[in-house]
PDB file of C-alpha atoms in Angstrom:
ATOM      1  CA  MET A 428     170.688 219.794 -73.118  1.00 95.00           C
ATOM      2  CA  THR A 429     173.985 221.365 -72.950  1.00 98.00           C
ATOM      3  CA  HIS A 430     176.585 220.205 -70.265  1.00 98.00           C
ATOM      4  CA  ILE A 431     178.861 222.845 -68.929  1.00 98.00           C
ATOM      5  CA  LEU A 432     182.093 222.636 -66.899  1.00 98.00           C
ATOM      6  CA  LEU A 433     182.812 226.048 -65.157  1.00 98.00           C
ATOM      7  CA  THR A 434     185.821 226.586 -63.093  1.00 98.00           C
ATOM      8  CA  GLY A 435     186.312 229.283 -60.346  1.00 97.00           C
ATOM      9  CA  ALA A 436     182.392 228.991 -59.831  1.00 97.00           C
ATOM     10  CA  SER A 437     182.039 229.901 -56.076  1.00 95.00           C
ATOM     11  CA  ARG A 438     182.015 233.524 -56.214  1.00 93.00           C
ATOM     12  CA  GLY A 439     182.436 236.673 -58.313  1.00 93.00           C
ATOM     13  CA  ILE A 440     182.494 236.140 -62.129  1.00 96.00           C
ATOM     14  CA  GLY A 441     181.856 232.630 -61.902  1.00 97.00           C
ATOM     15  CA  ALA A 442     179.058 232.531 -59.757  1.00 96.00           C
ATOM     16  CA  ALA A 443     177.290 235.154 -61.981  1.00 97.00           C
ATOM     17  CA  ILE A 444     177.818 232.941 -64.915  1.00 98.00           C
ATOM     18  CA  GLY A 445     176.454 229.884 -62.957  1.00 97.00           C
ATOM     19  CA  ALA A 446     173.384 232.069 -62.204  1.00 97.00           C
ATOM     20  CA  GLU A 447     173.025 232.829 -65.827  1.00 96.00           C
ATOM     21  CA  PHE A 448     173.003 229.136 -66.753  1.00 97.00           C
ATOM     22  CA  ASP A 449     170.469 228.500 -64.129  1.00 95.00           C
ATOM     23  CA  ALA A 450     168.035 230.421 -66.158  1.00 90.00           C
ATOM     24  CA  THR A 451     168.705 228.248 -69.286  1.00 94.00           C
ATOM     25  CA  ASN A 452     168.326 224.581 -70.420  1.00 93.00           C
ATOM     26  CA  THR A 453     171.809 223.750 -69.490  1.00 96.00           C
ATOM     27  CA  ARG A 454     173.303 221.307 -66.803  1.00 97.00           C
ATOM     28  CA  TRP A 455     176.392 222.701 -65.463  1.00 98.00           C
ATOM     29  CA  ILE A 456     178.926 221.663 -62.735  1.00 98.00           C
ATOM     30  CA  GLY A 457     181.418 224.201 -61.257  1.00 98.00           C
ATOM     31  CA  GLN A 458     184.745 223.998 -59.518  1.00 98.00           C
ATOM     32  CA  ALA A 459     185.909 225.616 -56.493  1.00 98.00           C
ATOM     33  CA  THR A 460     189.614 225.638 -54.755  1.00 96.00           C
ATOM     34  CA  ARG A 461     187.705 224.607 -51.653  1.00 93.00           C
ATOM     35  CA  PRO A 462     184.871 222.215 -50.865  1.00 90.00           C
ATOM     36  CA  ALA A 463     181.460 223.992 -51.447  1.00 90.00           C
ATOM     37  CA  PRO A 464     178.137 222.811 -51.899  1.00 91.00           C
ATOM     38  CA  GLY A 465     177.156 221.791 -55.431  1.00 90.00           C
ATOM     39  CA  LEU A 466     180.916 222.072 -56.524  1.00 97.00           C
ATOM     40  CA  LEU A 467     183.673 219.995 -57.162  1.00 98.00           C
ATOM     41  CA  ALA A 468     186.859 220.787 -55.182  1.00 98.00           C
ATOM     42  CA  ALA A 469     190.049 221.139 -57.119  1.00 98.00           C
ATOM     43  CA  ASN A 470     193.391 223.104 -56.087  1.00 98.00           C
ATOM     44  CA  PHE A 471     194.863 224.180 -59.589  1.00 98.00           C
ATOM     45  CA  ALA A 472     198.056 225.260 -57.694  1.00 97.00           C
ATOM     46  CA  THR A 473     198.605 221.499 -57.204  1.00 95.00           C
ATOM     47  CA  PRO A 474     200.033 220.019 -60.444  1.00 91.00           C
ATOM     48  CA  GLY A 475     197.577 217.022 -61.507  1.00 96.00           C
ATOM     49  CA  ALA A 476     194.362 218.707 -60.050  1.00 98.00           C
ATOM     50  CA  ALA A 477     193.081 219.346 -63.662  1.00 98.00           C
ATOM     51  CA  PRO A 478     193.079 215.832 -65.009  1.00 98.00           C
ATOM     52  CA  VAL A 479     191.218 214.805 -61.722  1.00 98.00           C
ATOM     53  CA  LEU A 480     188.554 217.449 -62.089  1.00 98.00           C
ATOM     54  CA  TRP A 481     187.870 216.777 -65.633  1.00 98.00           C
ATOM     55  CA  GLN A 482     186.990 213.163 -64.980  1.00 98.00           C
ATOM     56  CA  GLN A 483     185.142 213.956 -61.656  1.00 98.00           C
ATOM     57  CA  ALA A 484     182.923 216.445 -63.980  1.00 98.00           C
ATOM     58  CA  LEU A 485     182.477 213.820 -66.740  1.00 98.00           C
ATOM     59  CA  ASP A 486     181.217 211.560 -64.345  1.00 98.00           C
ATOM     60  CA  ALA A 487     178.880 214.209 -62.797  1.00 97.00           C
ATOM     61  CA  LEU A 488     177.569 214.984 -66.076  1.00 98.00           C
ATOM     62  CA  GLY A 489     176.979 211.587 -67.303  1.00 97.00           C
ATOM     63  CA  GLY A 490     179.980 211.279 -69.499  1.00 98.00           C
ATOM     64  CA  THR A 491     179.534 214.276 -71.736  1.00 98.00           C
ATOM     65  CA  ILE A 492     180.935 218.071 -71.466  1.00 98.00           C
ATOM     66  CA  ASP A 493     179.780 220.340 -74.415  1.00 98.00           C
ATOM     67  CA  VAL A 494     181.389 223.637 -73.171  1.00 98.00           C
ATOM     68  CA  LEU A 495     184.307 224.334 -70.956  1.00 99.00           C
ATOM     69  CA  ILE A 496     184.371 227.823 -69.277  1.00 99.00           C
ATOM     70  CA  ASN A 497     187.716 228.593 -67.671  1.00 98.00           C
ATOM     71  CA  ASN A 498     187.294 231.040 -65.266  1.00 98.00           C
ATOM     72  CA  ALA A 499     189.406 230.079 -62.208  1.00 98.00           C
ATOM     73  CA  GLY A 500     192.393 232.269 -61.507  1.00 96.00           C
ATOM     74  CA  VAL A 501     194.409 234.409 -58.629  1.00 95.00           C
ATOM     75  CA  PHE A 502     195.467 238.069 -58.816  1.00 92.00           C
ATOM     76  CA  GLU A 503     198.318 238.296 -56.149  1.00 94.00           C
ATOM     77  CA  ALA A 504     200.960 240.815 -55.726  1.00 94.00           C
ATOM     78  CA  ASN A 505     204.617 239.944 -56.318  1.00 97.00           C
ATOM     79  CA  PRO A 506     206.942 242.879 -55.889  1.00 97.00           C
ATOM     80  CA  ILE A 507     210.223 242.697 -57.706  1.00 97.00           C
ATOM     81  CA  ASP A 508     212.082 243.377 -54.390  1.00 98.00           C
ATOM     82  CA  ARG A 509     211.136 240.120 -53.083  1.00 97.00           C
ATOM     83  CA  ASP A 510     213.419 237.116 -52.259  1.00 97.00           C
ATOM     84  CA  ASP A 511     214.322 235.523 -55.671  1.00 98.00           C
ATOM     85  CA  ALA A 512     212.987 232.191 -54.651  1.00 98.00           C
ATOM     86  CA  GLU A 513     209.536 233.569 -53.522  1.00 98.00           C
ATOM     87  CA  TRP A 514     209.350 235.695 -56.576  1.00 98.00           C
ATOM     88  CA  ALA A 515     209.894 232.927 -59.086  1.00 98.00           C
ATOM     89  CA  ALA A 516     207.486 230.669 -56.903  1.00 98.00           C
ATOM     90  CA  ASP A 517     204.652 233.009 -57.062  1.00 98.00           C
ATOM     91  CA  TRP A 518     205.189 233.359 -61.134  1.00 98.00           C
ATOM     92  CA  ALA A 519     205.151 229.574 -61.049  1.00 98.00           C
ATOM     93  CA  ARG A 520     201.965 229.548 -59.145  1.00 98.00           C
ATOM     94  CA  THR A 521     200.050 232.244 -61.158  1.00 98.00           C
ATOM     95  CA  LEU A 522     200.812 230.610 -64.261  1.00 98.00           C
ATOM     96  CA  GLN A 523     200.005 227.059 -63.094  1.00 98.00           C
ATOM     97  CA  ILE A 524     196.482 228.334 -61.617  1.00 98.00           C
ATOM     98  CA  ASN A 525     195.639 230.971 -64.459  1.00 98.00           C
ATOM     99  CA  LEU A 526     196.961 229.539 -67.659  1.00 98.00           C
ATOM    100  CA  VAL A 527     198.411 225.710 -67.281  1.00 98.00           C
ATOM    101  CA  ALA A 528     195.378 224.355 -65.695  1.00 98.00           C
ATOM    102  CA  ALA A 529     192.999 226.089 -68.214  1.00 98.00           C
ATOM    103  CA  ALA A 530     195.332 224.776 -71.128  1.00 98.00           C
ATOM    104  CA  GLU A 531     195.097 221.065 -69.560  1.00 98.00           C
ATOM    105  CA  LEU A 532     191.293 221.355 -69.345  1.00 98.00           C
ATOM    106  CA  SER A 533     190.908 222.766 -72.818  1.00 99.00           C
ATOM    107  CA  ARG A 534     193.234 219.857 -74.130  1.00 98.00           C
ATOM    108  CA  PHE A 535     190.790 217.309 -72.413  1.00 98.00           C
ATOM    109  CA  ALA A 536     187.915 219.107 -73.863  1.00 98.00           C
ATOM    110  CA  ILE A 537     189.284 219.014 -77.218  1.00 98.00           C
ATOM    111  CA  ARG A 538     190.330 215.304 -77.239  1.00 98.00           C
ATOM    112  CA  HIS A 539     186.928 214.454 -75.749  1.00 98.00           C
ATOM    113  CA  TRP A 540     184.872 215.997 -78.589  1.00 98.00           C
ATOM    114  CA  ARG A 541     186.949 214.662 -81.111  1.00 98.00           C
ATOM    115  CA  GLN A 542     186.721 211.130 -79.761  1.00 98.00           C
ATOM    116  CA  ARG A 543     183.072 211.642 -79.853  1.00 97.00           C
ATOM    117  CA  GLY A 544     182.890 213.184 -83.137  1.00 97.00           C
ATOM    118  CA  VAL A 545     181.282 216.261 -81.967  1.00 97.00           C
ATOM    119  CA  GLY A 546     181.819 220.057 -81.619  1.00 97.00           C
ATOM    120  CA  GLY A 547     182.322 221.804 -78.406  1.00 98.00           C
ATOM    121  CA  ARG A 548     182.939 225.437 -77.032  1.00 99.00           C
ATOM    122  CA  ILE A 549     185.913 226.850 -74.993  1.00 99.00           C
ATOM    123  CA  VAL A 550     185.275 230.209 -73.207  1.00 99.00           C
ATOM    124  CA  ASN A 551     188.248 231.602 -71.593  1.00 99.00           C
ATOM    125  CA  ILE A 552     188.131 234.521 -68.913  1.00 98.00           C
ATOM    126  CA  ALA A 553     191.188 236.375 -69.546  1.00 98.00           C
ATOM    127  CA  SER A 554     191.758 240.284 -68.823  1.00 97.00           C
ATOM    128  CA  ARG A 555     192.253 243.390 -70.115  1.00 96.00           C
ATOM    129  CA  ALA A 556     195.846 243.137 -68.852  1.00 96.00           C
ATOM    130  CA  ALA A 557     196.371 240.506 -71.633  1.00 97.00           C
ATOM    131  CA  TYR A 558     196.754 243.682 -73.779  1.00 97.00           C
ATOM    132  CA  ARG A 559     197.289 246.742 -71.720  1.00 95.00           C
ATOM    133  CA  GLY A 560     199.485 245.083 -68.902  1.00 95.00           C
ATOM    134  CA  ASP A 561     199.134 245.678 -65.201  1.00 92.00           C
ATOM    135  CA  SER A 562     200.785 247.137 -62.505  1.00 91.00           C
ATOM    136  CA  PRO A 563     204.496 246.460 -61.525  1.00 94.00           C
ATOM    137  CA  ASP A 564     203.394 243.815 -59.032  1.00 95.00           C
ATOM    138  CA  HIS A 565     201.507 242.033 -61.384  1.00 95.00           C
ATOM    139  CA  TRP A 566     203.496 240.983 -64.315  1.00 97.00           C
ATOM    140  CA  HIS A 567     202.744 237.489 -63.902  1.00 98.00           C
ATOM    141  CA  TYR A 568     199.058 237.900 -63.964  1.00 97.00           C
ATOM    142  CA  ALA A 569     199.437 239.910 -67.090  1.00 98.00           C
ATOM    143  CA  ALA A 570     201.540 237.255 -68.843  1.00 98.00           C
ATOM    144  CA  ALA A 571     199.229 234.553 -67.937  1.00 98.00           C
ATOM    145  CA  LYS A 572     196.179 236.212 -69.237  1.00 98.00           C
ATOM    146  CA  ALA A 573     198.112 237.265 -72.572  1.00 98.00           C
ATOM    147  CA  GLY A 574     198.978 233.431 -72.717  1.00 98.00           C
ATOM    148  CA  MET A 575     195.322 232.517 -72.312  1.00 98.00           C
ATOM    149  CA  VAL A 576     194.394 234.838 -75.293  1.00 98.00           C
ATOM    150  CA  GLY A 577     196.961 233.417 -77.341  1.00 98.00           C
ATOM    151  CA  MET A 578     195.709 230.111 -76.681  1.00 98.00           C
ATOM    152  CA  THR A 579     192.272 230.820 -77.440  1.00 98.00           C
ATOM    153  CA  LYS A 580     193.324 232.113 -80.740  1.00 98.00           C
ATOM    154  CA  SER A 581     195.417 229.074 -81.377  1.00 98.00           C
ATOM    155  CA  ILE A 582     192.380 226.662 -80.521  1.00 98.00           C
ATOM    156  CA  ALA A 583     190.005 228.486 -82.802  1.00 98.00           C
ATOM    157  CA  ARG A 584     192.399 228.521 -85.550  1.00 98.00           C
ATOM    158  CA  GLY A 585     193.218 224.760 -85.276  1.00 98.00           C
ATOM    159  CA  TYR A 586     190.000 223.110 -84.638  1.00 98.00           C
ATOM    160  CA  ALA A 587     187.084 225.286 -85.912  1.00 98.00           C
ATOM    161  CA  ARG A 588     186.672 222.817 -88.873  1.00 98.00           C
ATOM    162  CA  GLU A 589     185.754 220.108 -86.503  1.00 98.00           C
ATOM    163  CA  GLY A 590     183.127 222.293 -84.717  1.00 98.00           C
ATOM    164  CA  ILE A 591     185.378 223.110 -81.737  1.00 98.00           C
ATOM    165  CA  TYR A 592     184.946 226.943 -81.267  1.00 99.00           C
ATOM    166  CA  ALA A 593     186.871 229.109 -78.681  1.00 99.00           C
ATOM    167  CA  PHE A 594     186.265 232.544 -77.377  1.00 99.00           C
ATOM    168  CA  ALA A 595     188.100 235.019 -74.680  1.00 98.00           C
ATOM    169  CA  ILE A 596     186.362 237.681 -72.717  1.00 98.00           C
ATOM    170  CA  CYS A 597     188.665 240.354 -71.317  1.00 97.00           C
ATOM    171  CA  PRO A 598     187.278 242.137 -68.589  1.00 95.00           C
ATOM    172  CA  GLY A 599     188.837 245.148 -66.808  1.00 90.00           C
ATOM    173  CA  PHE A 600     188.144 245.892 -63.290  1.00 83.00           C
ATOM    174  CA  THR A 601     185.222 243.918 -62.450  1.00 82.00           C
ATOM    175  CA  MET A 602     183.633 244.277 -58.664  1.00 75.00           C
ATOM    176  CA  THR A 603     184.724 241.018 -57.135  1.00 66.00           C
ATOM    177  CA  GLY A 604     186.609 240.422 -54.029  1.00 60.00           C
ATOM    178  CA  MET A 605     190.168 240.664 -56.127  1.00 59.00           C
ATOM    179  CA  ALA A 606     189.226 243.964 -57.553  1.00 59.00           C
ATOM    180  CA  GLU A 607     188.030 245.634 -54.570  1.00 62.00           C
ATOM    181  CA  ASP A 608     191.227 244.883 -52.860  1.00 63.00           C
ATOM    182  CA  TYR A 609     193.241 246.251 -55.484  1.00 60.00           C
ATOM    183  CA  LEU A 610     191.173 249.296 -55.822  1.00 63.00           C
ATOM    184  CA  ALA A 611     191.424 250.160 -52.239  1.00 62.00           C
ATOM    185  CA  SER A 612     195.426 249.396 -52.494  1.00 56.00           C
ATOM    186  CA  ARG A 613     195.875 251.584 -55.648  1.00 57.00           C
ATOM    187  CA  GLY A 614     193.555 254.501 -54.513  1.00 58.00           C
ATOM    188  CA  GLY A 615     190.128 253.724 -56.226  1.00 61.00           C
ATOM    189  CA  ASP A 616     188.968 256.994 -57.149  1.00 68.00           C
ATOM    190  CA  LYS A 617     192.209 257.744 -59.204  1.00 70.00           C
ATOM    191  CA  LEU A 618     191.616 254.375 -60.944  1.00 73.00           C
ATOM    192  CA  LEU A 619     188.051 254.771 -61.607  1.00 78.00           C
ATOM    193  CA  ALA A 620     188.979 258.188 -63.169  1.00 81.00           C
ATOM    194  CA  ASP A 621     190.601 256.029 -66.069  1.00 85.00           C
ATOM    195  CA  ILE A 622     187.462 254.325 -66.968  1.00 91.00           C
ATOM    196  CA  PRO A 623     185.182 256.356 -69.046  1.00 91.00           C
ATOM    197  CA  LEU A 624     182.071 254.736 -68.250  1.00 88.00           C
ATOM    198  CA  GLY A 625     182.770 255.837 -64.521  1.00 87.00           C
ATOM    199  CA  ARG A 626     182.574 252.573 -62.948  1.00 85.00           C
ATOM    200  CA  VAL A 627     183.735 248.974 -62.634  1.00 84.00           C
ATOM    201  CA  ALA A 628     182.129 246.172 -64.481  1.00 91.00           C
ATOM    202  CA  ASP A 629     179.279 244.213 -62.637  1.00 92.00           C
ATOM    203  CA  PRO A 630     180.050 240.370 -62.584  1.00 95.00           C
ATOM    204  CA  ALA A 631     176.738 240.022 -64.210  1.00 95.00           C
ATOM    205  CA  GLU A 632     177.858 241.924 -67.213  1.00 96.00           C
ATOM    206  CA  VAL A 633     180.667 239.509 -67.790  1.00 97.00           C
ATOM    207  CA  ALA A 634     178.463 236.621 -67.127  1.00 97.00           C
ATOM    208  CA  VAL A 635     176.127 237.452 -70.009  1.00 97.00           C
ATOM    209  CA  MET A 636     178.866 237.491 -72.532  1.00 98.00           C
ATOM    210  CA  ALA A 637     179.965 234.036 -71.345  1.00 98.00           C
ATOM    211  CA  ARG A 638     176.570 232.617 -71.753  1.00 98.00           C
ATOM    212  CA  PHE A 639     176.299 234.221 -75.274  1.00 98.00           C
ATOM    213  CA  CYS A 640     179.791 232.619 -76.238  1.00 98.00           C
ATOM    214  CA  ALA A 641     178.941 229.257 -74.470  1.00 98.00           C
ATOM    215  CA  LEU A 642     175.355 229.172 -76.180  1.00 98.00           C
ATOM    216  CA  GLU A 643     174.548 231.312 -79.113  1.00 98.00           C
ATOM    217  CA  ALA A 644     177.792 233.070 -80.599  1.00 98.00           C
ATOM    218  CA  PRO A 645     177.749 231.794 -84.394  1.00 98.00           C
ATOM    219  CA  PRO A 646     180.463 229.779 -85.389  1.00 98.00           C
ATOM    220  CA  SER A 647     182.161 232.575 -87.538  1.00 98.00           C
ATOM    221  CA  MET A 648     182.759 234.455 -84.026  1.00 98.00           C
ATOM    222  CA  THR A 649     185.323 231.573 -82.999  1.00 98.00           C
ATOM    223  CA  GLY A 650     188.553 233.114 -82.037  1.00 98.00           C
ATOM    224  CA  ALA A 651     186.914 236.391 -80.941  1.00 98.00           C
ATOM    225  CA  VAL A 652     188.262 238.311 -78.036  1.00 98.00           C
ATOM    226  CA  LEU A 653     185.681 240.543 -76.436  1.00 98.00           C
ATOM    227  CA  ASP A 654     186.186 243.361 -74.094  1.00 97.00           C
ATOM    228  CA  VAL A 655     184.281 244.292 -71.070  1.00 96.00           C
ATOM    229  CA  ASN A 656     186.338 247.333 -69.759  1.00 93.00           C
ATOM    230  CA  GLY A 657     184.194 250.421 -69.888  1.00 91.00           C
ATOM    231  CA  ALA A 658     186.369 251.887 -72.514  1.00 93.00           C
ATOM    232  CA  SER A 659     189.362 252.005 -70.348  1.00 90.00           C
ATOM    233  CA  TYR A 660     191.370 250.021 -73.184  1.00 92.00           C
ATOM    234  CA  VAL A 661     190.240 250.157 -76.629  1.00 93.00           C
ATOM    235  CA  ARG A 662     191.966 248.247 -79.468  1.00 88.00           C
TER     236      ARG A 662
END
């Protein structure tokens, strides 16, 4: 049975990914920032949270993790005219949650698989912003997601021969709480007009791709970055 650690599992894309795995022969444990039924609590804004979560997840899953899905993230506005210290602090917070914690967990996963002499898979939920950029208030978010894509490619290139595979998924707007707030603040109809499909993605659409990468994608796909953005950005 495949054992999976899924971060950001309490809502939105994370909850949809968990629901996908519920219909498979897998066992998964999820993370949430706050305590929630069936989920491990870990606040990635706090340095040191990722190592504690990794050990808790290992204990909960009987000592083995086969797949890591880094989905946890924040999307918070950070206008350039803010106080210098506040602006810098929000950069540090977003990078810590969206990138550094994912890197820490990926490191633990790779070391775990190498010590066991087995392969494993990492699936990183990045963003269209990694390639297209984002609004003037979200430089830090785009930079963190671009870092996640670069990390994914580096892991894929570095460890493929050991059976360790890495994939990134780049959603555009997805109907989660974060996207709803952003659409409202930026004029939803205008933004939707920029999506040829005519609507934002449903979390279940991203979840299907995450399940595929975690369980079914052929090894030769390692390093792939998959878009889910309704053709709003094509590469």
